[in-house]
Tab-separated table of C-alpha atoms in Angstrom:
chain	number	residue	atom	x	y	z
O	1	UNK	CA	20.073	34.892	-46.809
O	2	UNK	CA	23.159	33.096	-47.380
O	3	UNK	CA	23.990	32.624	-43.738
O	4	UNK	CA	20.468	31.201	-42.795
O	5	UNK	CA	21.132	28.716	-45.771
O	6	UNK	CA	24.589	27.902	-44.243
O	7	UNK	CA	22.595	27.284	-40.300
O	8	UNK	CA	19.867	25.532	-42.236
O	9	UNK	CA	22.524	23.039	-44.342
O	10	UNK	CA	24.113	22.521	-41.158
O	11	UNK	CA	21.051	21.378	-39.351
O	12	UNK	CA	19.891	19.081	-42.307
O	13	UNK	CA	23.427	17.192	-41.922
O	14	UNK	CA	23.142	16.684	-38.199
O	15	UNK	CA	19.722	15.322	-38.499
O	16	UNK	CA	20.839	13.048	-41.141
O	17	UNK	CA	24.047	11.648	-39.630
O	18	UNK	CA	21.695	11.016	-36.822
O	19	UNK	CA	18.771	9.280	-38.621
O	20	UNK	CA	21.663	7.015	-40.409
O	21	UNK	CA	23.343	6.172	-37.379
O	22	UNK	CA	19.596	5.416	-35.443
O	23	UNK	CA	20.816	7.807	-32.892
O	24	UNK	CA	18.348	10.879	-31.443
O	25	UNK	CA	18.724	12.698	-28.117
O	26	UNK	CA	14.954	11.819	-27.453
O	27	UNK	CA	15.118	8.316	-28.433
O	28	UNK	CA	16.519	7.029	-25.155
O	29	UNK	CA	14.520	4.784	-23.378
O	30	UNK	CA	13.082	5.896	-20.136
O	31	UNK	CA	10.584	3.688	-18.100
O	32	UNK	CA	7.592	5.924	-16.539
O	33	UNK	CA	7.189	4.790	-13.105
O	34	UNK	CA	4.100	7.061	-11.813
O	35	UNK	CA	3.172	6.361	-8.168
O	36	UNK	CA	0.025	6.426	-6.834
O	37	UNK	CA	-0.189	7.736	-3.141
O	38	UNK	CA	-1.274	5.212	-0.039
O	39	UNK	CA	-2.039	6.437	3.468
O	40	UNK	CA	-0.005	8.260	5.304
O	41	UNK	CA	1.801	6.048	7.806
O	42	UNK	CA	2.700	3.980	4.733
O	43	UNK	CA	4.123	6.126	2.121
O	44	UNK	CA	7.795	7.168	2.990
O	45	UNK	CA	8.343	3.527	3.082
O	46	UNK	CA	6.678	2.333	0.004
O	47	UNK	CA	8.436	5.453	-2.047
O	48	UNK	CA	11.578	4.247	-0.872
O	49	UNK	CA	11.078	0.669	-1.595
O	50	UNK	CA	10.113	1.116	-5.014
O	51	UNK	CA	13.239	3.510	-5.623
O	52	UNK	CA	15.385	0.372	-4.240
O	53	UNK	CA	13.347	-1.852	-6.381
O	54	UNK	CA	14.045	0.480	-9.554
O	55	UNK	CA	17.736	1.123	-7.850
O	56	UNK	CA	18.238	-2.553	-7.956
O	57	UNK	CA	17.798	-3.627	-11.342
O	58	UNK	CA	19.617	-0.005	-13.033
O	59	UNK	CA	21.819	-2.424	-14.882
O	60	UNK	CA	18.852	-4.705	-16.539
O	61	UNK	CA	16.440	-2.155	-17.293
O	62	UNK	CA	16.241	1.492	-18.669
O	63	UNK	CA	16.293	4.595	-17.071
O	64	UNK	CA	13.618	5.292	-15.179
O	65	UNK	CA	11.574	8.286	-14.264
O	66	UNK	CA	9.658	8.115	-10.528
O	67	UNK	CA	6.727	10.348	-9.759
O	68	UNK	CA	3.786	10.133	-7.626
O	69	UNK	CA	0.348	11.241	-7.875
O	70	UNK	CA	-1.683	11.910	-4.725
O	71	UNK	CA	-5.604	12.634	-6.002
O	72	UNK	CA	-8.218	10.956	-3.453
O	73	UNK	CA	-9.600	8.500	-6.049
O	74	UNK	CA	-10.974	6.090	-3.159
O	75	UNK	CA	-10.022	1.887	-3.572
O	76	UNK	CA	-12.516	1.292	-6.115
O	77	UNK	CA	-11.762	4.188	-8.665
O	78	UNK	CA	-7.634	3.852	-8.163
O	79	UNK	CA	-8.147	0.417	-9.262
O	80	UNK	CA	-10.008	1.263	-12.275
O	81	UNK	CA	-7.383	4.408	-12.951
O	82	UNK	CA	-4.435	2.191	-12.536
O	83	UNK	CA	-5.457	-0.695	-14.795
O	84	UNK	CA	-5.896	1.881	-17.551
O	85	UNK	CA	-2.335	2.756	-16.815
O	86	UNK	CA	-2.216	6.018	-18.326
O	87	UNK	CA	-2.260	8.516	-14.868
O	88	UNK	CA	-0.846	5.859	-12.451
O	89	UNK	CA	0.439	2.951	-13.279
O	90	UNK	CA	1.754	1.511	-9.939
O	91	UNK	CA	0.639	1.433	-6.322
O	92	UNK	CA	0.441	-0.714	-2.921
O	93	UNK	CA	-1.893	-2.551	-1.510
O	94	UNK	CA	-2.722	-5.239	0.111
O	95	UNK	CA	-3.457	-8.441	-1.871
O	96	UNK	CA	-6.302	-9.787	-4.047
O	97	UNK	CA	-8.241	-12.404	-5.817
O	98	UNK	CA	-7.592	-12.481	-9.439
O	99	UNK	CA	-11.747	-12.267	-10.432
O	100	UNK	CA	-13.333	-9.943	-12.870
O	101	UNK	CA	-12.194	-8.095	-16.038
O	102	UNK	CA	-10.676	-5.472	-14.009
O	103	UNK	CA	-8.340	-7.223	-12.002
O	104	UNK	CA	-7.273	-9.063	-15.020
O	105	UNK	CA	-6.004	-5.481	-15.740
O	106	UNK	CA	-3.607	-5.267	-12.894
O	107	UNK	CA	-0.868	-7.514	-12.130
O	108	UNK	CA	0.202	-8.606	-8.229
O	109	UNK	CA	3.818	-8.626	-7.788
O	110	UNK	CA	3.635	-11.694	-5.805
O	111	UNK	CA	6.191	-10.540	-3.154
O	112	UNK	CA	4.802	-9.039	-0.074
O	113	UNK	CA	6.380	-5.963	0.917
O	114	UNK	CA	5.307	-5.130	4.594
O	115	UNK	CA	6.679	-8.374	6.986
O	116	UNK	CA	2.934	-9.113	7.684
O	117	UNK	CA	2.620	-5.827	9.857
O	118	UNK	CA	-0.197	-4.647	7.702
O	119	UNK	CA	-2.035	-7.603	9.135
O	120	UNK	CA	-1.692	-5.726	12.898
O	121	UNK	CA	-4.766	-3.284	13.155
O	122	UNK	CA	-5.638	-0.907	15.870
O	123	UNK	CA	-9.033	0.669	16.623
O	124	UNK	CA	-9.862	4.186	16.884
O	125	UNK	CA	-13.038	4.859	19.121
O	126	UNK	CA	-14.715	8.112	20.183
O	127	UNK	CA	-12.788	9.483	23.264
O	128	UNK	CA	-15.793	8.197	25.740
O	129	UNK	CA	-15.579	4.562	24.541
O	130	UNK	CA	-12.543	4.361	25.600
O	131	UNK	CA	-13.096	3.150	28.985
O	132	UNK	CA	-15.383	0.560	28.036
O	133	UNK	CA	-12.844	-0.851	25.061
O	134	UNK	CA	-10.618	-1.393	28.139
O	135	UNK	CA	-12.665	-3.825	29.756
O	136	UNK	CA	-13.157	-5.971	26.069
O	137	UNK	CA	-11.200	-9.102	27.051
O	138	UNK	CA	-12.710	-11.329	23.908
O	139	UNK	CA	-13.707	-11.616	20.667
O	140	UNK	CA	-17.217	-12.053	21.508
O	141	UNK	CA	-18.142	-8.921	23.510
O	142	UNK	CA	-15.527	-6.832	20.275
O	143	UNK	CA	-18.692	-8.571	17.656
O	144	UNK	CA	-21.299	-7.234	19.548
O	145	UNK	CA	-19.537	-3.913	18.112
O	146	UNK	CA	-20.029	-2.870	14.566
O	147	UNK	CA	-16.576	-1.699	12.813
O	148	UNK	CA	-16.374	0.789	10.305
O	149	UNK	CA	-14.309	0.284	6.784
O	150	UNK	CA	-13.890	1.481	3.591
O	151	UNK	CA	-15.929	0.760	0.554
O	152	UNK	CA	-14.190	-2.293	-0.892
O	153	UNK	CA	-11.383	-2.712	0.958
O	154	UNK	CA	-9.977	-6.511	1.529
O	155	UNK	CA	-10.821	-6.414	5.249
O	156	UNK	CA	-14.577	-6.157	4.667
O	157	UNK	CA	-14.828	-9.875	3.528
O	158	UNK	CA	-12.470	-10.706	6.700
O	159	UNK	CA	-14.394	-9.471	9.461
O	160	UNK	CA	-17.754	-10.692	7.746
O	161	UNK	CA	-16.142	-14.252	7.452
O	162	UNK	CA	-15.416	-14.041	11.303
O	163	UNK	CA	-18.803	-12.787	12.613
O	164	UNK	CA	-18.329	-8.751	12.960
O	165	UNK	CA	-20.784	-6.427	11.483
O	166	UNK	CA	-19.704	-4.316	9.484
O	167	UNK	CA	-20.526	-0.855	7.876
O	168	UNK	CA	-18.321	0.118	4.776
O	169	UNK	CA	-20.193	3.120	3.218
O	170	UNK	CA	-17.609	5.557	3.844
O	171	UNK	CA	-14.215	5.924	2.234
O	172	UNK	CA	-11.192	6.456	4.080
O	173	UNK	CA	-11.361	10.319	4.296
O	174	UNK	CA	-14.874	10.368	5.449
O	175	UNK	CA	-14.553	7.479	7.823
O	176	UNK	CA	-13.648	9.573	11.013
O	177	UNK	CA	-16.364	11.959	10.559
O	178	UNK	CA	-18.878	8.802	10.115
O	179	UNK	CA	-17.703	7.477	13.515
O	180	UNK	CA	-17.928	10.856	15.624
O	181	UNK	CA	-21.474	11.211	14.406
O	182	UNK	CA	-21.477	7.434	15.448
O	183	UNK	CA	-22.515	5.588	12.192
O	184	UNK	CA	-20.158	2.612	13.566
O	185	UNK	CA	-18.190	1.667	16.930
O	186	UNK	CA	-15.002	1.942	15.793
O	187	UNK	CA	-12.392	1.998	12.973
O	188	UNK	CA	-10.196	-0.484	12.055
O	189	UNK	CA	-6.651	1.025	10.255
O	190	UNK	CA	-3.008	-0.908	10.178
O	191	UNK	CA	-0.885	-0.251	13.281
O	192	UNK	CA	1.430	1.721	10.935
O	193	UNK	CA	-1.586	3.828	9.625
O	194	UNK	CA	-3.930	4.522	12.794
O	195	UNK	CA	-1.995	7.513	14.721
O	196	UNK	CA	-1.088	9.354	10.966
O	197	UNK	CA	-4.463	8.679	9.916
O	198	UNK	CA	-6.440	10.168	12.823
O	199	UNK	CA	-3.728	13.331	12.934
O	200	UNK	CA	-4.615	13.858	9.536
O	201	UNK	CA	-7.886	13.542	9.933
O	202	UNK	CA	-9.187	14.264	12.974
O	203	UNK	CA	-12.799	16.029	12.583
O	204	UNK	CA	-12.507	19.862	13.600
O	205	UNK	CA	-12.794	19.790	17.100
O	206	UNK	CA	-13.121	16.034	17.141
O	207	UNK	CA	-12.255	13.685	20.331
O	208	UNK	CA	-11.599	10.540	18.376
O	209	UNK	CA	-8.763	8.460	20.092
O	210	UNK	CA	-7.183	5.058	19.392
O	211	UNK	CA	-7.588	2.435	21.695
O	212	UNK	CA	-4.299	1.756	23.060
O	213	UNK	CA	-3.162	-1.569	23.780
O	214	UNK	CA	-6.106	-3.547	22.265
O	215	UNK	CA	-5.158	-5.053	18.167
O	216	UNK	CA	-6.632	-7.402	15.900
O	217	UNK	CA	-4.307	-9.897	13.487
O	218	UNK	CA	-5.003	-11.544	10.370
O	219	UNK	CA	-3.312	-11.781	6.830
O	220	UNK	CA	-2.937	-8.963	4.916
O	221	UNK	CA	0.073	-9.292	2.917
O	222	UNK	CA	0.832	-5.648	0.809
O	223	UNK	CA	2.174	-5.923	-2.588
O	224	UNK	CA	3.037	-3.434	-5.193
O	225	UNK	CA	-0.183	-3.685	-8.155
O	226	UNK	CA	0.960	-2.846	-11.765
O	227	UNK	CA	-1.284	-1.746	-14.563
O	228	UNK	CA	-0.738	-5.005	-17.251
O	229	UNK	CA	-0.063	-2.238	-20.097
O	230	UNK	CA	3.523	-1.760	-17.968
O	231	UNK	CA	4.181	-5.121	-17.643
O	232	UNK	CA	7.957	-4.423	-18.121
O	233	UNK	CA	7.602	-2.751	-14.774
O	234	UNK	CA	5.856	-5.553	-13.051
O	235	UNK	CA	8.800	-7.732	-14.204
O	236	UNK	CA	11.556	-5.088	-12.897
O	237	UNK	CA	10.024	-4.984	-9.563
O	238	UNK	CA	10.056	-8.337	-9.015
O	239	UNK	CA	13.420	-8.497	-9.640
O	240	UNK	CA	14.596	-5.427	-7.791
O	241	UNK	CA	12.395	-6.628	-4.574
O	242	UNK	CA	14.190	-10.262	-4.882
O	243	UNK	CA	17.245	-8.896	-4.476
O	244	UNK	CA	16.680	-6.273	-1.944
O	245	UNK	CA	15.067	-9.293	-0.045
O	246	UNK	CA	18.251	-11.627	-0.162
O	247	UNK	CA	20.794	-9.001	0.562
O	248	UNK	CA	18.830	-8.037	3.485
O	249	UNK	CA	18.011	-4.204	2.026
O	250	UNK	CA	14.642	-4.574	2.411
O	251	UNK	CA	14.454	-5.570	5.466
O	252	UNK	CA	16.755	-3.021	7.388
O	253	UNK	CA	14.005	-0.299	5.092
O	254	UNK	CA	11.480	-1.718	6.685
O	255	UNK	CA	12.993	-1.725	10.379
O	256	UNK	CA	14.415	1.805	10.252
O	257	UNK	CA	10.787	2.876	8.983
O	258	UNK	CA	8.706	0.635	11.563
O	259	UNK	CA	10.742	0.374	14.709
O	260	UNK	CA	8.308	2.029	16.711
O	261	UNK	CA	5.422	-0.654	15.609
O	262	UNK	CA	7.441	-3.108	16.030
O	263	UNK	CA	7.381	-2.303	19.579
O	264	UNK	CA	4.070	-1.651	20.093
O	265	UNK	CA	2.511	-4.715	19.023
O	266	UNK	CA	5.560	-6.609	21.305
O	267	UNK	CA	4.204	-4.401	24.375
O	268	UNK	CA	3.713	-6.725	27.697
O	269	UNK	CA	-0.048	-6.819	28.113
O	270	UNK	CA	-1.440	-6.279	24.846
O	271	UNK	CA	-4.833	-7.620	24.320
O	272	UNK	CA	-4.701	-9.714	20.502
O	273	UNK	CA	-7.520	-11.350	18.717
O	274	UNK	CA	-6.456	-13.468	15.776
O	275	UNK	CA	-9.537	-13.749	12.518
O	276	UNK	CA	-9.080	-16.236	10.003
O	277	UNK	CA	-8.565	-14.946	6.740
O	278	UNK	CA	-7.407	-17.020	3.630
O	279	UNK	CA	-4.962	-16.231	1.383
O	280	UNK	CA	-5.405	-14.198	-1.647
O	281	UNK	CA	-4.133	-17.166	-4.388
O	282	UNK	CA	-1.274	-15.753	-6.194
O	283	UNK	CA	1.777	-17.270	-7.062
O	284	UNK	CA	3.719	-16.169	-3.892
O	285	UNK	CA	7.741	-15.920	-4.065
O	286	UNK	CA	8.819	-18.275	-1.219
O	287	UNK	CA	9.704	-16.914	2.173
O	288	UNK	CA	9.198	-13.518	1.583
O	289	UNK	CA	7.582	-12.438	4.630
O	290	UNK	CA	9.955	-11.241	7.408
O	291	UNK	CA	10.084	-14.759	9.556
O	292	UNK	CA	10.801	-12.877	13.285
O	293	UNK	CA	7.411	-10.999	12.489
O	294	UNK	CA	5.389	-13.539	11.322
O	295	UNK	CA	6.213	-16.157	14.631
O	296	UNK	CA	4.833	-13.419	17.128
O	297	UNK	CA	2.964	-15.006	19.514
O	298	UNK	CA	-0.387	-15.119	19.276
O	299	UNK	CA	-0.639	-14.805	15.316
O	300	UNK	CA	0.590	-17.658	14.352
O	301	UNK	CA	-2.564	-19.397	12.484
């Protein structure tokens, strides 16, 4: 008896010396940074960047704590999840309008973090339209086509605004079946995303194939979206990409990640048609595209 008065005396001091002094073990700050998964092609480099983001800014902000949550919620319900902030409360994407309660929910960090590359987008086709897509040397024979996206994804407005019909019933996952049991023409993913994509999911004995030297351009920046309940986050990352974006990190991420894109869409004899597409207005951070991306030939508009 005596001795578990002794332990319990003991304990009762600790705890007080430590409520006096404001200090507890548990009380240090730790930010929650919980990641929400994008495709495939994409991810490695977007984990990375918001690590050098969170690396970046160690000395301004607390401790953090990086996770990432991979659940196929589809566009529309990952939106919804991540303004309520409590199972994700960070992910990429590319850019929107500002219009609704819901995205008043989320805040765009204004910076884009892909050089513009998301804007390059190859087509996938069924094996035996292959032939034919290599004879498609306009715009106007690729409309007579109808493309296949996801439901609500940015690019449905963009290839609408340009004249290409469009079916976006589908979400990403189910897209590939839809086009082998030829609900659309083809499928329209980022140059970085196409070849994971259709490895990934390729239907069981499928002969999808992507189109090889054929790609569409318009502006897509990618930024990172942040529920408003962390808006301490939102701030970090804008700080951390800033400075990985002046001292050149970002970049040489982005490079080491995307050499092989890079090429491609450099590649003597591609075929590029270039849609108009407006930009989402946000308050952009100046010059933070990659510049030797953006001035490829035949995008500039």
């Amino acid at each position: 008896m005596m001795r578990f008065l002794q332990t319990t005396l003991v304990a009762l001091f600790i705890f007080s010396v430590g409520a006096s002094s404001g200090w507890c073990a548990e009380e240090a700050p730790v930010m929650d940074v919980r990641y929400w998964d994008s495709t495939k092609g994409r991810f490695n480099y977007e984990y990375e960047l918001l690590r050098l983001a969170l690396e970046k800014t160690v000395e301004d902000y607390p401790a953090y704590r990086l996770s990432h949550h991979n659940e196929n919620l589809g566009s529309s319900r990952g939106r919804r999840v991540l303004a309520e902030g409590r199972k994700i409360n960070v992910y990429a994407a590319p850019a929107r309008e500002k219009l609704g309660a819901l995205e008043a929910q989320i805040h765009s960090v204004p910076i884009p973090i892909l050089g513009g590359l998301m804007g390059y987008r190859q087509l996938i086709v069924r094996e035996n339209a292959l032939p034919a897509m290599a004879t498609i040397t306009s715009e106007d024979e690729l409309q007579k086509l109808t493309v296949g996206q996801g439901q609500h994804w940015p690019d449905v407005a963009i290839f609408r605004r340009n004249g290409y019909p469009v079916n976006d019933s589908g979400r990403l996952s189910s897209l590939f079946s839809m086009l082998e049991q030829q609900r659309f023409d083809y499928l329209s993913l980022g140059v970085i995303e196409a070849n994971r994509e259709l490895a990934v999911h390729q239907p069981k004995g499928g002969n999808l194939a992507v189109v090889p030297d054929l790609y569409l351009y318009y502006p897509l920046p990618v930024v990172f979206h942040v529920s408003v309940s962390s808006d301490l986050l939102a701030e970090r990352l804008e700080a951390g990409l800033r400075r990985a974006l002046n001292d050149g990190s970002m970049e040489a991420l982005f490079r080491a990640h995307f050499a092989e894109a890079l090429a491609a869409i450099h590649q003597e004899g591609r075929r590029l048609f270039v849609l108009d597409a407006p930009l989402p207005d946000l308050d952009w951070v100046p010059q933070s595209e990659f510049p030797p991306l953006m001035r490829l030939k035949g995008a500039d508009r």
